[in-house]
Amino acid sequence: MTSLLTVSNLVKKFGGLTATNDVSFTVEKGDSLALIGPNGAGKTTIFSQIMGEVRQTSGTIHLAGRDIGGMSTAARIRHGISRTYQVPRPFSDMTVLENIRVGLMPDNLTQMVFGRVDHDREEALALSVGLAPQDLHRSPSELSMGDLRKLEMARTMATNPNVMLLDEVFAGLTVGEIAQISELIQSMRREGMTFLIVSHDLKALEPLVDRAIAINQGQKIAEGSFSEVMDNEAVVASYLGG
Amino acid sequence: MLQIIIQGLLLSGLYALIAVGFTLIFSIGRVLNLAYGAYLMIGGYSYFYFSQILGLPKIAGVVIAALIGVVTGLLIYRLVVKTLKGDSVAIEIATLILAVVLQAGVVLLFGDASKILLPIIPGVVRVEGAAVTYNVLVATVASWVILISLYLFVRRTHMGRAMQAVSMDVKGAAISGIDPDRVNMVTWGISGALGAIAGVFFASYTQLYPGMWVSPLIIAVAVVIVGGIGSIIGTLIVAHVIGYMEVIVTSAIAPELRGVVTMLLIIGVLVLRPKGLFGREEL
Amino acid sequence: MNIRWYHLALWTAFIVGMFFLPQLVSKGTLRTIIFANYLAIFAISWDVLSGRTGYVSFGHPFLIGLGAYTTAILTKRFDVPVEISIPAAVLVTMVGGSLLFLPALRVRGSYFALVTLAFMELMYQLVQVIRPDLTGGTRGMSGIQTLTRGAVNGYYLSFGLIASLGFGMWLLMKTRLGTALSAIGMNEEAVRGSGLNTTKLKLAAFMLSAFVAGLGGAFYVHYLGSIAPRALFDINFVFTIIVAAILGGASTIIGPIFGAFFLTFLLEYLRPYLPGAERYFIYGGIALVLYMFEPKGLHHVLQMALSAIKGKSRS
Ligand SMILES: Nc1ncnc2c1ncn2[C@@H]1O[C@H](COP(=O)(O)OP(=O)(O)O)[C@@H](O)[C@H]1O
Ligand SMILES: [Mg+2]
């Protein structure tokens, strides 16, 4: 049986800086894996390489046994993987529903022009991530950080992924909003969604994941259950140093 | 043969001087300043006004032109670039509009007709049968002196290193205590001065007229596309590639085609090396 | 599609109003309006590409010129009938334009802007040196076949063009294609992250833009009856197109039309006071200040005013 997502010997060099240094890991279907590490460790860069937004210097990425490491971002998304961004940057001059509409669009010009807009699906997605009905026709500039993260989740879910990569899901949120997003992730896990999650809020992260890997200076320094990784000396040192 | 080498050297030196102020802003502020060509126009006209109409010494004319360039650069940064808060599309459009406004301003002050700029140093020297005016020679020497000083400034001084840091990583630089705003101010000021001085030489090379800002802007554009952004050395090399190509085409094929090969070079580089010859990762 | 009854009512009002216009205004004004109509077409063309996706074209006259020169050369030098030369001109603009612009769409937006500016200059130099017997060289061409006689007929032709192109583009931009193109302008990375091939979308935007520019350029040259490279491949012309689009309101259809009329009449009324290039000083200044402080243009200002009035009457 092949794993759903397999990253092998990933290396990324930005000029003289090695942002990802020989990183390998796998995520099984239905699994939830935490990716932790201090600021600048290289977590976001790993996400960008998995999505094809940054091309790896070497190494391979497989999704359900298929080598996706050379595909365009759009093709990877068609194969069932998508991500949220650390800093939500929604389409600012559109309503919440229109933002989700972009996520739902088929990558086909004829269908884009002649196909019908599925308003029900847009609304259902918005409500499923916990956005309030009165927010649906608002502009993103009127939303709180928590609602922006929800919108980001909805737009990502609209592409119908099997694996979701969540970057700094809790950054900038209130305690109440953290609880809401956690509940959303938990319910999606129960429905079988596979996750790879980056967060600095380790307390909020712990209940959401089965396993964790720790990254420091682009290198994987620990892997195992969440508590094992958190107790690892190298991990503790990296957080103190970082 | 020797004539081509000399001609190429002279033209390339001028092109490097024209382009360097433009690439400086592109690499440090990540914005395209389409009003850059207008610095050259302003520099040329300032020099014309102060040294030729008011009769000040030529060197004073150059210095005043440079100062006016600095002020123009700072004003554009303060009033346009900062107001638009780094929205690169808006800055491109706003600086283009500004360039046209400045051109119209020059027409208002000096009229539509082209002016003749007297050579900075009159006289001709013969090299291997080729006539080289002292004026062009001075322009080339000055451009080398300016480029070398700029290189030393960026490499050796505290401010220069801050500029390098900001060009690589704005956030990182800010964390290590550099004020990106101050660095930007200094850069825009230097760029204004470089453009204005280039304008004095460019105008004495060709002529002084209100539409004169377009072709140096195109030269700067070509250097940026072909070279990618970044180093002063890279700018120098690409300026020589373009300069020599134009000189060779002019003397070996047909003078009318000199601009055409530059454009073909642009297309070629975009197809084969979209990041430019000395390009950077994130572009 | 998000089309409301008042949208259609506005289009009907616009078309009916424009239809009866020749009864109301002088021939001179009509000629000014013809120019405004063509400017509106060029501004719509610019906006579909640049206003929406944020890939700014500073070389739009390059596309317009491809269309204009193709039909001018075909009709004047080869006696091709306009029924064939104009479609050919549109085709040449779309194909030729994409061959040259495509490489530039692969790189970041700022580079695209630089390349387009360079291409306009290239075109200017090329028409002067390559086969001047065909292009007319530096002096351009005159005596090109005109399609209409007199201001009224010229007006109706230009009005037919702007009405059909404007309405057609408006319908198209109301679909998800329009939404996707605007989304690229706001955050291209997120469009890619939504599973869409942005290169394909940008190419579509470019093709639409070239289609409108080629068609507009071809009809314009058959209205003028002449073509002059220095006036066509001119940065001031680029400036006029862009300012018309953004002053009216980028990323809309009504905006560029409105902007083109506003600008044309402003220029016309400034003429008695400022005869020369100085006019650009005033009007560029106005455009700059408006753009910096109301980047969404007059269309947006009107919309805000309307909704303020509506809000008041409701309360
Ligand atoms: N496009 C880029 N160009 C150059 N360096 C980059 C780029 N993206 C990230 N980096 C560098 O790579 C390192 C890892 O960054 P990142 O992946 O964002 O870390 P994290 O998400 O773990 O905080 C940092 O040192 C960062 O400055
Ligand atoms: Mg990160």
CSV table of C-alpha atoms in Angstrom, one decimal, chain A residues 52-179:
chain,number,residue,atom,x,y,z
A,52,GLY,CA,4.7,23.4,-6.9
A,53,GLU,CA,4.8,27.2,-6.1
A,54,VAL,CA,8.5,26.8,-5.4
A,55,ARG,CA,10.4,24.3,-7.4
A,56,GLN,CA,12.6,21.9,-5.4
A,57,THR,CA,16.4,21.8,-6.1
A,58,SER,CA,16.2,18.0,-5.8
A,59,GLY,CA,14.1,15.3,-4.2
A,60,THR,CA,10.7,13.8,-5.1
A,61,ILE,CA,7.1,14.3,-4.1
A,62,HIS,CA,4.5,11.6,-4.6
A,63,LEU,CA,0.7,11.9,-4.1
A,64,ALA,CA,-1.1,8.6,-4.0
A,65,GLY,CA,1.8,6.9,-5.7
A,66,ARG,CA,2.0,9.5,-8.6
A,67,ASP,CA,5.1,11.7,-9.0
A,68,ILE,CA,3.7,15.2,-8.8
A,69,GLY,CA,7.1,16.9,-8.3
A,70,GLY,CA,7.3,18.3,-11.8
A,71,MET,CA,3.6,19.3,-12.2
A,72,SER,CA,2.1,22.7,-12.3
A,73,THR,CA,0.3,23.9,-9.2
A,74,ALA,CA,-3.0,23.6,-11.0
A,75,ALA,CA,-2.4,20.0,-12.0
A,76,ARG,CA,-1.4,19.1,-8.4
A,77,ILE,CA,-4.6,20.6,-7.1
A,78,ARG,CA,-6.6,18.6,-9.7
A,79,HIS,CA,-4.9,15.5,-8.2
A,80,GLY,CA,-6.4,16.3,-4.8
A,81,ILE,CA,-4.0,18.5,-2.7
A,82,SER,CA,-4.4,22.1,-1.7
A,83,ARG,CA,-3.1,24.5,0.9
A,84,THR,CA,-4.0,27.6,3.0
A,85,TYR,CA,-1.5,30.5,3.3
A,86,GLN,CA,0.1,31.8,6.4
A,87,VAL,CA,-1.1,35.3,5.7
A,88,PRO,CA,-4.6,35.2,4.2
A,89,ARG,CA,-4.8,37.4,1.2
A,90,PRO,CA,-8.3,37.1,-0.1
A,91,PHE,CA,-9.5,38.7,-3.4
A,92,SER,CA,-10.1,42.0,-1.9
A,93,ASP,CA,-12.6,43.5,-4.3
A,94,MET,CA,-14.9,40.5,-4.2
A,95,THR,CA,-17.5,39.3,-1.8
A,96,VAL,CA,-17.0,36.2,0.4
A,97,LEU,CA,-19.0,34.1,-2.0
A,98,GLU,CA,-17.1,35.3,-5.0
A,99,ASN,CA,-13.9,34.4,-3.3
A,100,ILE,CA,-15.2,30.8,-2.8
A,101,ARG,CA,-16.4,30.9,-6.5
A,102,VAL,CA,-12.8,31.2,-7.7
A,103,GLY,CA,-12.0,28.0,-5.7
A,104,LEU,CA,-14.9,26.2,-7.3
A,105,MET,CA,-14.1,27.1,-10.9
A,106,PRO,CA,-13.2,24.4,-13.3
A,107,ASP,CA,-9.9,24.9,-15.0
A,108,ASN,CA,-11.6,25.1,-18.4
A,109,LEU,CA,-12.4,28.3,-20.3
A,110,THR,CA,-15.5,27.0,-22.0
A,111,GLN,CA,-17.0,25.8,-18.8
A,112,MET,CA,-16.0,29.0,-17.1
A,113,VAL,CA,-17.9,31.1,-19.7
A,114,PHE,CA,-20.9,28.8,-20.3
A,115,GLY,CA,-21.3,26.8,-17.2
A,116,ARG,CA,-23.6,27.8,-14.4
A,117,VAL,CA,-22.4,29.2,-11.1
A,118,ASP,CA,-23.3,26.8,-8.3
A,119,HIS,CA,-24.6,29.3,-5.7
A,120,ASP,CA,-25.8,26.6,-3.4
A,121,ARG,CA,-22.4,25.0,-3.2
A,122,GLU,CA,-20.7,28.3,-2.5
A,123,GLU,CA,-23.1,29.0,0.3
A,124,ALA,CA,-22.9,25.6,1.7
A,125,LEU,CA,-19.1,25.8,1.8
A,126,ALA,CA,-19.1,29.2,3.5
A,127,LEU,CA,-21.6,28.0,6.1
A,128,SER,CA,-19.7,24.7,6.7
A,129,VAL,CA,-16.5,26.5,7.8
A,130,GLY,CA,-18.6,28.6,10.2
A,131,LEU,CA,-19.0,31.9,8.4
A,132,ALA,CA,-22.2,33.7,9.3
A,133,PRO,CA,-25.0,34.1,6.7
A,134,GLN,CA,-24.8,37.8,7.0
A,135,ASP,CA,-21.1,37.8,6.0
A,136,LEU,CA,-21.6,36.0,2.7
A,137,HIS,CA,-22.0,39.2,0.7
A,138,ARG,CA,-19.5,41.3,2.6
A,139,SER,CA,-16.1,42.2,1.4
A,140,PRO,CA,-13.1,40.5,3.1
A,141,SER,CA,-12.0,43.8,4.4
A,142,GLU,CA,-14.9,43.8,6.8
A,143,LEU,CA,-14.0,40.3,8.2
A,144,SER,CA,-12.1,39.5,11.4
A,145,MET,CA,-8.9,37.5,11.2
A,146,GLY,CA,-10.7,34.4,12.3
A,147,ASP,CA,-13.3,34.8,9.5
A,148,LEU,CA,-10.5,35.4,7.0
A,149,ARG,CA,-8.9,32.1,8.0
A,150,LYS,CA,-12.3,30.4,7.6
A,151,LEU,CA,-12.7,31.9,4.2
A,152,GLU,CA,-9.2,30.7,3.3
A,153,MET,CA,-10.3,27.2,4.5
A,154,ALA,CA,-13.5,27.4,2.4
A,155,ARG,CA,-11.6,28.5,-0.8
A,156,THR,CA,-9.2,25.6,-0.2
A,157,MET,CA,-11.9,23.1,0.4
A,158,ALA,CA,-13.7,24.2,-2.8
A,159,THR,CA,-11.0,22.6,-4.9
A,160,ASN,CA,-12.2,19.3,-3.4
A,161,PRO,CA,-8.8,18.1,-1.9
A,162,ASN,CA,-7.9,14.7,-0.3
A,163,VAL,CA,-5.0,16.3,1.5
A,164,MET,CA,-5.0,19.8,3.0
A,165,LEU,CA,-1.9,21.7,4.0
A,166,LEU,CA,-2.7,24.4,6.7
A,167,ASP,CA,0.0,27.0,7.2
A,168,GLU,CA,-0.1,28.8,10.6
A,169,VAL,CA,-3.8,28.1,11.0
A,170,PHE,CA,-4.1,29.8,14.4
A,171,ALA,CA,-2.0,32.9,13.9
A,172,GLY,CA,-3.7,36.1,14.9
A,173,LEU,CA,-6.9,34.4,16.3
A,174,THR,CA,-8.8,34.9,19.5
A,175,VAL,CA,-9.3,31.9,21.9
A,176,GLY,CA,-12.9,31.5,20.7
A,177,GLU,CA,-11.8,31.5,17.0
A,178,ILE,CA,-9.1,28.9,17.8
A,179,ALA,CA,-11.8,26.7,19.2
